[in-house]
Structure formats: C-alpha cells, structure tokens
Amino acid sequence: MSDGPNIKANPLRITVGLLVVSYIVGEFFLPKYNLLYFFNIIGILGMIFSVSIFFSAFNIFKSYEENPVPSSNTNRLIKTGIFAYTRNPIYLSFVIFNLSMFFTFENVMYFLSTLGLAFWLHNYIILEEEKYLLEKFPEEFNRYMNSVKRWIFF
C-alpha cells in the first residue's frame, strides 16, 4: 500500500487557477449574460455557504491532527461534523464557490469551469481517495460510504 492516494495535483491550486482563468477569459473575451437579481443574491449566499463548508471541514481535519492535502497518508477516518453529511465537503465547497461566482458575476466561464472542476474532482481525485480509503479501512469506509453520500445528494 502506498503512503497516500495516488493523486498528482492539488485541488485547491487547480480551483484557484480555474477561477483566475475564468475571470480573464470571461471578462475580456466572452459576452456577459444578465441574470435576474435573485440569482446574484443566491450567488453571494452560495459563496458564504461554500466558505463556511470549507473552513468547517478544514478545522475538523486540524482537530483530528490530519493533513487535508489529498495525497497525504491518513491514520483515521473522519465521520463527524460536516463529514456526517457529505464525504467530500472541501471539494463540494470548491464546486459551490465556482458556481456561485457564475451567479454573482454573470460570467459564463465560471459556469463552464464549474462543470470541468466537478468532473475532474469526481473522476481523478475523489475516486482515487476512495480507492485508497477502501484499502486502508475496508469495513469502516464501506459502512461510511453506505451511510453518507459523496456529494450530499448523490
């Protein structure tokens, strides 16, 4: 068994990079699509919600003295706090934040990058982490997978 999941990229860096590229491309090269004011408010609330999810999950990692970097080794399975509702709260916060940027700033590149980010996180990060955790904690993680959804709703 390896020291940690076989993950080559840092999801936080990828997310921030996508936000920067989306801003540049969307502001300078693509037209804006005006949304209803209601969606702007939803976007602002979504950003606040996503940041609170991120810091809630991050603080739980720190309280358990675990490293939140996905390629790091883990000594325990965290199932409390926000992890009782979603197995991947930090990744969920990244996707919600990107989508909220679209609603707030009406930049279609944020929407497109949200789709790409969700696809990449699911297929190249989350599935690798789950494979690692199933190797390391076979029975406990299997029970956790059966009781808690990956992305809250699915």
Coordinates of C-alpha atoms in Angstrom, one line a residue:
M1 CA 0.0 0.0 0.0
S2 CA 1.3 3.5 -0.8
D3 CA 1.7 6.3 1.7
G4 CA -1.4 8.1 0.4
P5 CA -3.8 8.2 -2.5
N6 CA -2.2 8.4 -6.0
I7 CA -3.1 12.0 -6.6
K8 CA -0.8 14.1 -8.7
A9 CA -2.4 17.6 -8.5
N10 CA -3.5 19.8 -5.7
P11 CA -7.3 20.5 -5.9
L12 CA -7.0 23.9 -4.2
R13 CA -4.4 25.1 -6.6
I14 CA -6.5 23.8 -9.6
T15 CA -9.6 25.5 -8.3
V16 CA -7.9 28.9 -7.8
G17 CA -6.2 28.6 -11.2
L18 CA -9.6 27.9 -12.8
L19 CA -11.1 31.0 -11.0
V20 CA -8.3 33.2 -12.4
V21 CA -8.6 31.8 -15.9
S22 CA -12.4 32.1 -15.8
Y23 CA -12.2 35.7 -14.7
I24 CA -9.7 36.7 -17.5
V25 CA -11.5 34.8 -20.3
G26 CA -15.0 35.7 -19.2
E27 CA -14.3 39.4 -18.5
F28 CA -12.2 40.1 -21.6
F29 CA -13.3 37.6 -24.3
L30 CA -16.8 36.5 -23.8
P31 CA -20.1 38.4 -23.5
K32 CA -22.0 38.7 -20.2
Y33 CA -25.4 37.1 -19.7
N34 CA -27.5 39.2 -17.4
L35 CA -29.3 37.1 -14.8
L36 CA -32.1 38.1 -12.5
Y37 CA -31.1 40.0 -9.4
F38 CA -32.4 37.0 -7.4
F39 CA -29.5 34.8 -8.8
N40 CA -27.0 37.4 -7.8
I41 CA -28.2 37.1 -4.2
I42 CA -28.1 33.3 -4.5
G43 CA -24.6 33.6 -5.7
I44 CA -23.5 35.7 -2.8
L45 CA -25.2 33.4 -0.3
G46 CA -23.6 30.4 -2.1
M47 CA -20.1 31.9 -1.7
I48 CA -20.7 32.5 2.0
F49 CA -22.0 28.9 2.4
S50 CA -19.1 27.4 0.5
V51 CA -16.5 29.2 2.5
S52 CA -18.2 28.1 5.7
I53 CA -18.3 24.5 4.5
F54 CA -14.6 24.7 3.6
F55 CA -13.5 26.1 7.0
S56 CA -15.7 23.7 8.9
A57 CA -14.1 20.7 7.1
F58 CA -10.6 22.2 7.4
N59 CA -11.0 22.7 11.1
I60 CA -12.2 19.2 11.6
F61 CA -9.0 17.9 9.8
K62 CA -6.9 20.0 12.1
S63 CA -8.7 18.9 15.3
Y64 CA -8.0 15.3 14.3
E65 CA -4.4 16.3 13.5
E66 CA -4.8 15.1 9.9
N67 CA -3.4 16.6 6.8
P68 CA -6.1 17.9 4.4
V69 CA -3.8 17.5 1.4
P70 CA -5.4 14.7 -0.6
S71 CA -2.1 12.9 -1.4
S72 CA -1.1 12.6 2.3
N73 CA -1.4 9.5 4.4
T74 CA -4.2 9.2 6.9
N75 CA -4.5 7.5 10.2
R76 CA -8.2 7.7 10.8
L77 CA -11.5 8.1 9.0
I78 CA -13.3 11.4 9.8
K79 CA -17.0 10.9 10.1
T80 CA -18.1 13.8 12.3
G81 CA -19.3 17.3 11.7
I82 CA -19.8 18.2 8.1
F83 CA -18.4 14.8 7.2
A84 CA -21.6 13.2 8.6
Y85 CA -23.5 14.8 5.6
T86 CA -21.0 14.6 2.7
R87 CA -17.8 12.6 2.3
N88 CA -16.1 15.4 0.3
P89 CA -17.1 18.7 1.9
I90 CA -13.9 20.6 0.8
Y91 CA -14.4 19.6 -2.9
L92 CA -18.1 20.4 -2.6
S93 CA -17.2 23.8 -1.3
F94 CA -14.9 24.3 -4.4
V95 CA -17.7 23.5 -6.8
I96 CA -20.3 25.6 -4.9
F97 CA -17.9 28.5 -4.8
N98 CA -17.3 28.3 -8.6
L99 CA -21.0 28.1 -9.4
S100 CA -21.7 31.0 -7.0
M101 CA -19.2 33.1 -8.9
F102 CA -21.2 32.5 -12.0
F103 CA -24.4 33.6 -10.4
T104 CA -22.8 36.6 -8.8
F105 CA -20.7 38.0 -11.6
E106 CA -22.7 36.6 -14.6
N107 CA -19.5 35.2 -16.2
V108 CA -20.3 32.1 -18.2
M109 CA -16.7 30.9 -17.9
Y110 CA -17.3 30.3 -14.1
F111 CA -20.2 28.0 -15.1
L112 CA -18.1 26.1 -17.6
S113 CA -15.2 25.8 -15.2
T114 CA -17.6 24.5 -12.5
L115 CA -18.6 21.7 -14.8
G116 CA -15.0 20.8 -15.6
L117 CA -13.9 21.1 -12.0
A118 CA -16.7 18.8 -10.8
F119 CA -15.9 16.2 -13.5
W120 CA -12.1 16.4 -12.6
L121 CA -12.6 16.2 -8.9
H122 CA -15.0 13.3 -9.1
N123 CA -13.0 11.2 -11.6
Y124 CA -9.4 12.0 -10.7
I125 CA -9.4 12.9 -7.1
I126 CA -12.4 11.5 -5.2
L127 CA -12.3 8.1 -6.8
E128 CA -8.6 7.8 -6.1
E129 CA -9.1 8.8 -2.5
E130 CA -11.9 6.3 -2.1
K131 CA -9.8 3.5 -3.5
Y132 CA -7.1 4.4 -1.0
L133 CA -9.5 4.6 1.9
L134 CA -11.1 1.3 1.0
E135 CA -7.7 -0.3 1.1
K136 CA -6.8 1.3 4.4
F137 CA -10.1 1.0 6.2
P138 CA -12.1 -1.7 4.3
E139 CA -15.0 -2.3 6.6
E140 CA -15.3 1.1 8.2
F141 CA -15.1 3.1 5.0
N142 CA -17.6 0.7 3.3
R143 CA -20.1 1.4 6.1
Y144 CA -19.4 5.1 5.8
M145 CA -19.9 5.0 2.0
N146 CA -23.2 3.3 2.5
S147 CA -24.4 5.8 5.1
V148 CA -23.1 9.2 3.7
K149 CA -23.4 10.4 0.2
R150 CA -20.4 11.6 -1.9
W151 CA -21.8 15.0 -2.9
I152 CA -24.7 15.4 -0.4
F153 CA -27.4 14.3 -2.8
F154 CA -25.7 11.6 -4.8

